[in-house]
Protein backbone atom coordinates (compact mmCIF):
# COMPACT_ATOMS: atom_id res chain seq x y z
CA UNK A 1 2.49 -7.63 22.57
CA UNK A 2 4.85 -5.59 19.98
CA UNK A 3 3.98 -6.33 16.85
CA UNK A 4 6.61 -9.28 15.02
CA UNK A 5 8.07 -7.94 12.02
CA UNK A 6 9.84 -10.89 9.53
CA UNK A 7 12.38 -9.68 7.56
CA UNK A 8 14.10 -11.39 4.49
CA UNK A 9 17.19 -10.03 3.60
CA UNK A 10 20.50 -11.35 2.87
CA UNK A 11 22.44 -8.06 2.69
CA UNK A 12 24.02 -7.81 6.29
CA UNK A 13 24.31 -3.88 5.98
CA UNK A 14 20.05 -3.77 5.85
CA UNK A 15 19.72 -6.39 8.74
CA UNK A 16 22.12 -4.18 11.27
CA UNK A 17 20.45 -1.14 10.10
CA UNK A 18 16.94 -2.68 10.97
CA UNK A 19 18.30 -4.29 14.08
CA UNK A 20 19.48 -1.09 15.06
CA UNK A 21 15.66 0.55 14.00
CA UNK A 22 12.77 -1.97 14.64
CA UNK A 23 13.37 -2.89 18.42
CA UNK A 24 14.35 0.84 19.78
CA UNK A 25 9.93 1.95 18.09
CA UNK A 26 8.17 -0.99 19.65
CA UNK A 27 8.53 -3.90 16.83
CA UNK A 28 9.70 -7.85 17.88
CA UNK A 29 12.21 -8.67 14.89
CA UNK A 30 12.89 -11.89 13.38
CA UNK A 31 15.38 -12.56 10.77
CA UNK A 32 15.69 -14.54 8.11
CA UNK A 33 18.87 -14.60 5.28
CA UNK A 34 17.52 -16.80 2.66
CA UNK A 35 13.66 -17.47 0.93
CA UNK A 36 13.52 -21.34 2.10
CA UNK A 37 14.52 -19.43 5.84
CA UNK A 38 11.72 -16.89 5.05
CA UNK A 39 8.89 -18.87 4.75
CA UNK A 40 9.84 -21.77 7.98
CA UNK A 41 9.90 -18.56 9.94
CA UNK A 42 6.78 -17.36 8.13
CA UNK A 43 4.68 -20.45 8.91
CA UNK A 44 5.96 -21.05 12.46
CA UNK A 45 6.61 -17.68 14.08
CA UNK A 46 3.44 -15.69 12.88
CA UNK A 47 4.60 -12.93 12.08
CA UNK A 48 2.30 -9.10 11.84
CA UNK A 49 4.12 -8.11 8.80
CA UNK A 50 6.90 -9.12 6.00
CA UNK A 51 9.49 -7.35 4.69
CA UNK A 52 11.41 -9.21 1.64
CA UNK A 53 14.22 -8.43 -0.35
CA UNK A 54 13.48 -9.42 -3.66
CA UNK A 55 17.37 -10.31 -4.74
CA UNK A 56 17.43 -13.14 -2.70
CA UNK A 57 20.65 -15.85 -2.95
CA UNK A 58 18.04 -19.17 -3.19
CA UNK A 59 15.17 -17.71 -5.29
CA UNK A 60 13.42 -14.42 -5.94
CA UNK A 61 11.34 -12.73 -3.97
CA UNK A 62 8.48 -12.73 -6.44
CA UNK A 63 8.76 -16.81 -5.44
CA UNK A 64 8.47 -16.22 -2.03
CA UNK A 65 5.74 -13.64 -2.53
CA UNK A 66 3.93 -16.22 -4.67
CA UNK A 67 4.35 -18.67 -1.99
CA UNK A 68 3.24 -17.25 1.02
CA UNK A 69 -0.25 -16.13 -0.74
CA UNK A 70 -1.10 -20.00 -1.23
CA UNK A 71 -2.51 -19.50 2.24
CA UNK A 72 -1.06 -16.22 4.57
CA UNK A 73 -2.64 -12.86 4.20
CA UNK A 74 0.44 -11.36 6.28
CA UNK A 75 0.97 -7.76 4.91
CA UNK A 76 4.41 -7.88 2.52
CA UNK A 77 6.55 -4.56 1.91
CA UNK A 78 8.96 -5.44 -0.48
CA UNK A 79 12.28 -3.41 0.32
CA UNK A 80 14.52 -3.32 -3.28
CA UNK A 81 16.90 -1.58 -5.36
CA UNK A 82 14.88 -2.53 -7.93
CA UNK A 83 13.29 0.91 -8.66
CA UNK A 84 11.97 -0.02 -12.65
CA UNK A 85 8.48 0.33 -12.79
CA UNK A 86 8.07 -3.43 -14.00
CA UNK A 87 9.70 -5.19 -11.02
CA UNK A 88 7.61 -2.37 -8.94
CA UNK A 89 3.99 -3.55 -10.85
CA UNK A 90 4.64 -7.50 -11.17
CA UNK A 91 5.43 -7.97 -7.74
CA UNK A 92 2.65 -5.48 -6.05
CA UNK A 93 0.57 -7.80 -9.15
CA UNK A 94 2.09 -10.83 -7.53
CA UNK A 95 0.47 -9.91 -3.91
CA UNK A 96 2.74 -7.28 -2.28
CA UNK A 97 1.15 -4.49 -0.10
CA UNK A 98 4.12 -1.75 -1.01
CA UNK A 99 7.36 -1.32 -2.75
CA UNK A 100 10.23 0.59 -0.99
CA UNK A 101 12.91 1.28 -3.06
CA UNK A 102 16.89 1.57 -1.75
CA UNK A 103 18.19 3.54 0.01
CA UNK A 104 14.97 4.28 2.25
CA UNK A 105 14.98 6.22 5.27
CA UNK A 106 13.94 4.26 8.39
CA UNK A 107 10.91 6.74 8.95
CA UNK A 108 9.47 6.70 5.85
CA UNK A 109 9.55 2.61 6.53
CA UNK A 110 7.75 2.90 9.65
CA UNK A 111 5.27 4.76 8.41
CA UNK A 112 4.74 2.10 5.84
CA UNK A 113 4.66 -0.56 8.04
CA UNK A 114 2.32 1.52 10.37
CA UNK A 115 -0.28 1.39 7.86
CA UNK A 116 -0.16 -1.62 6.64
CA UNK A 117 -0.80 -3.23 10.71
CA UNK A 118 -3.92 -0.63 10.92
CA UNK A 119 -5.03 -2.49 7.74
CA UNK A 120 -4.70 -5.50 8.71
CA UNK A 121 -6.25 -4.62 12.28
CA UNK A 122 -9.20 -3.31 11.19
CA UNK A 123 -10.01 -5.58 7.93
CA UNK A 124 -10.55 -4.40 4.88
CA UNK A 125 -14.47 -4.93 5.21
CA UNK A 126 -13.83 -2.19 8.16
CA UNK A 127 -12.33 0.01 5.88
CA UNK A 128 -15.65 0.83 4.02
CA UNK A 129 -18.32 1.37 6.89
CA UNK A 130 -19.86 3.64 8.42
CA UNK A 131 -17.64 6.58 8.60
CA UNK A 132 -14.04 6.97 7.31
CA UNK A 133 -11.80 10.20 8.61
CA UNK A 134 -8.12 11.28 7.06
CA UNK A 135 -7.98 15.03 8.44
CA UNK A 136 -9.80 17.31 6.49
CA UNK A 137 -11.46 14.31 4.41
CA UNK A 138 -14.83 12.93 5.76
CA UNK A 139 -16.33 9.52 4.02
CA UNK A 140 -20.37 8.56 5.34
CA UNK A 141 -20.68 5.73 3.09
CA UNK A 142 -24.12 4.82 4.72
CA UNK A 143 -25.25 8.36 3.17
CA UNK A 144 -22.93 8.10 0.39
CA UNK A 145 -21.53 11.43 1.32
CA UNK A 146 -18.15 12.87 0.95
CA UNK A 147 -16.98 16.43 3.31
CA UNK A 148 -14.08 18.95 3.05
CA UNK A 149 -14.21 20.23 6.56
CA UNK A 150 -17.87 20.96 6.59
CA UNK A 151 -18.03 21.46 2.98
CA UNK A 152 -19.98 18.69 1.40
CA UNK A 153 -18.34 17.70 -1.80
CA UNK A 154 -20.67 16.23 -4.74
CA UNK A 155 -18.54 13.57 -6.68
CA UNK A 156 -19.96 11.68 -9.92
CA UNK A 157 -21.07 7.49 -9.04
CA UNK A 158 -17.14 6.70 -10.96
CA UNK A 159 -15.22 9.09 -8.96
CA UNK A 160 -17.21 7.77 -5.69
CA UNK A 161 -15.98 4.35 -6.38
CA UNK A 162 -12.30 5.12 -7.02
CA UNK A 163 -12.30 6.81 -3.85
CA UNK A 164 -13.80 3.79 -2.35
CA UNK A 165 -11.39 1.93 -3.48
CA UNK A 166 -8.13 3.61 -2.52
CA UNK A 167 -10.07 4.30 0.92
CA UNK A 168 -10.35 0.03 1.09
CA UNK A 169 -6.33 0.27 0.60
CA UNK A 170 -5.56 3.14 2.68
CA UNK A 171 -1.47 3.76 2.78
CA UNK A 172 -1.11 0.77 0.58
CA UNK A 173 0.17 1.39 -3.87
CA UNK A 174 -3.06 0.05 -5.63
CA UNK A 175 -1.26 -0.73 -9.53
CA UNK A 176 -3.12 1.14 -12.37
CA UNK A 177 -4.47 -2.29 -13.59
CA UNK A 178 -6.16 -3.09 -10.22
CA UNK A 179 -7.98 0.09 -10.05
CA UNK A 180 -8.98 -0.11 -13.25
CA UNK A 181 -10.12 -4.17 -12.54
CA UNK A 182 -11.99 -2.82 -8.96
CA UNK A 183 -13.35 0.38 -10.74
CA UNK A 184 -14.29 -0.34 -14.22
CA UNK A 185 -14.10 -3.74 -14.21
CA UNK A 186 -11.90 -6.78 -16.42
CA UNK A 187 -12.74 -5.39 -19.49
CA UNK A 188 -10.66 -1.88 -19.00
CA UNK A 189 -7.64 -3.18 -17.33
CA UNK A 190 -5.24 -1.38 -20.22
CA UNK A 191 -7.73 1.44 -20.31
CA UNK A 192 -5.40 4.27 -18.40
CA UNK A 193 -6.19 7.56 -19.77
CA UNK A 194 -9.40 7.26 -18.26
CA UNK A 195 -7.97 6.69 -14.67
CA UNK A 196 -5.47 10.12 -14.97
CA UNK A 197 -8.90 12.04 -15.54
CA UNK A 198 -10.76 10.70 -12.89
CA UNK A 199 -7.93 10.77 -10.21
CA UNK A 200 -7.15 14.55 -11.38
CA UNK A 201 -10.86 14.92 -10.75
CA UNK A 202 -10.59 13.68 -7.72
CA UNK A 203 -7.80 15.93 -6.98
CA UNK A 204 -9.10 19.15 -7.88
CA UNK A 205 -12.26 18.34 -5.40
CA UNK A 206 -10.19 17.06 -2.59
CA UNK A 207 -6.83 18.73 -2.46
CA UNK A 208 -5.98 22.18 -1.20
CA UNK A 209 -3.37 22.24 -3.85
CA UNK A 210 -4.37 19.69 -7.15
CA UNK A 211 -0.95 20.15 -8.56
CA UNK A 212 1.07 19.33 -4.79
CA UNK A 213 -1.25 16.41 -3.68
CA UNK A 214 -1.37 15.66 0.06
CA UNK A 215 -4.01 12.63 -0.17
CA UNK A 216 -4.10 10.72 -3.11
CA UNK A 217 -0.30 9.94 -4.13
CA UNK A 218 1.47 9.59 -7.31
CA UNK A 219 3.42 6.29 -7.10
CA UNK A 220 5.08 7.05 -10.73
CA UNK A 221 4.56 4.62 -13.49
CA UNK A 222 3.16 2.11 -10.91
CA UNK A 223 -0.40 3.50 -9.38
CA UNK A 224 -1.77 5.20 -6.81
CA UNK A 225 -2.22 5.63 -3.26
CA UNK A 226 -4.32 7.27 -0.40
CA UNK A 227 -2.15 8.73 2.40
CA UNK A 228 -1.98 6.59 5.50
CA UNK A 229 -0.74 8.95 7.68
C-alpha cells in the first residue's frame, strides 16, 4: 500500500502544489483545511506521516502538535513560514520530527518525509543494533566500533554517545537542548558550548571536509542532524 500522507494546511496554493506532488512519487494524500479537521482525519484515517501548517485559522499548530502526542506517535513535519529559531525549537520541543520552512522545494520534502517513514519502519530501538551503514560511515555498536571506509576511527565514550544519538534520529533535527538532555543528561540542558566542541570533534573525524559537512548537519540556531539520505 502507498504510504498515507495527512496534510494540514489551509493555504489553497500549498494543497494544489502537494496534490500536484504527493500522488505522481507513490504517496495516498488526505487533506485536511482546519486543526479540529486535522486530528478527525488523524484518528480515523491512520495516516504514515503528518504534515501541519502551524498558522492554522482554528488554533495553532503547536495545539495540534500537542494534541496528537496524547496518544499517536505518527511522524509530524511541520511545513511554515515561520523561519525564527524559537517557533523552529518550541515546536520540534513540542513533539515535531522536522521543520520545513517556506518556500520549500518539493524534493527536498520528499526526502524529509522519506526518512522520517524509514524511522518509523524500522523503530527507533532498530536504529541502534547491530550494525548501522550511511556510505562511507560504518557503526558496530555490539563492538562499539566506528569505520571510515576501512579506517577504524577511535572516538572518546562522549563523542560515541552523541553519535548514538543522532544515529537513533537519523534525517530527523534533534534541538540543542535534547542532545544535551540524551547526552549529558538534565542537568546540562543550557550547557551549549560544550555540544559545538564535541560535534566539531565529531566532524573533523568523520567528514572529508569538517568545514563543508556532508553527515552531521547544521540546522542553524535550532540543532543538529545526521543525513538521512
Amino acid at each position: 500500500m502507498n504510504p498515507r500522507v495527512l496534510l494540514i494546511e489551509d493555504d489553497p496554493r500549498i494543497r494544489r502544489f502537494l496534490r500536484a506532488s504527493l500522488p505522481t512519487q507513490g504517496y495516498e494524500l488526505l487533506e485536511a483545511g482546519t486543526g479540529h479537521e486535522g486530528l478527525s482525519l488523524a484518528a480515523s484515517q491512520v495516516p504514515d506521516i503528518i504534515l501541519l501548517d502551524l498558522g492554522l485559522p482554528d488554533m495553532e499548530g503547536i495545539e495540534v502538535i500537542r494534541r496528537l502526542r496524547e496518544w499517536s506517535h505518527t511522524p509530524i513535519i511541520i511545513l511554515s513560514a515561520r523561519g525564527q529559531e524559537r517557533d523552529k525549537v518550541v515546536n520540534l520541543d513540542a513533539g515535531a520530527d522536522d521543520y520545513l520552512t517556506k518556500p520549500f522545494g518539493v524534493g527536498e520534502l520528499l526526502a524529509r518525509i522519506r526518512a522520517a517513514l524509514r524511522r518509523t519502519g524500522a523503530g527507533e530501538e532498530d536504529k541502534t543494533a547491530d550494525i548501522f551503514t550511511l556510505e562511507k560511515l560504518r557503526v558496530d555498536f555490539d563492538r562499539r566500533q566506528v569505520f571510515r571506509e576501512e579506517e577504524e576511527i577511535h572516538l572518546t565514550p562522549i563523542e560515541y554517545k552523541l553519535l548514538s544519538v543522532l544515529i537513533k534520529h537519523q534525517g530527523k533535527v534533534v534541538t540543542h537542548r535534547q542532545l544535551l538532555k540524551e547526552v549529558w543528561g538534565p542537568s546540562s540542558v543550557e550547557q551549549h558550548p560544550y555540544l559545538r566542541i564535541f560535534i566539531l570533534n565529531l566532524r573533523r573525524k568523520l567528514e572529508d571536509n569538517p568545514t563543508r559537512p556532508h553527515y552531521l548537519i547544521t540546522e542553524p540556531g535550532v540543532g543538529y542532524r545526521l543525513r538521512g539520505e
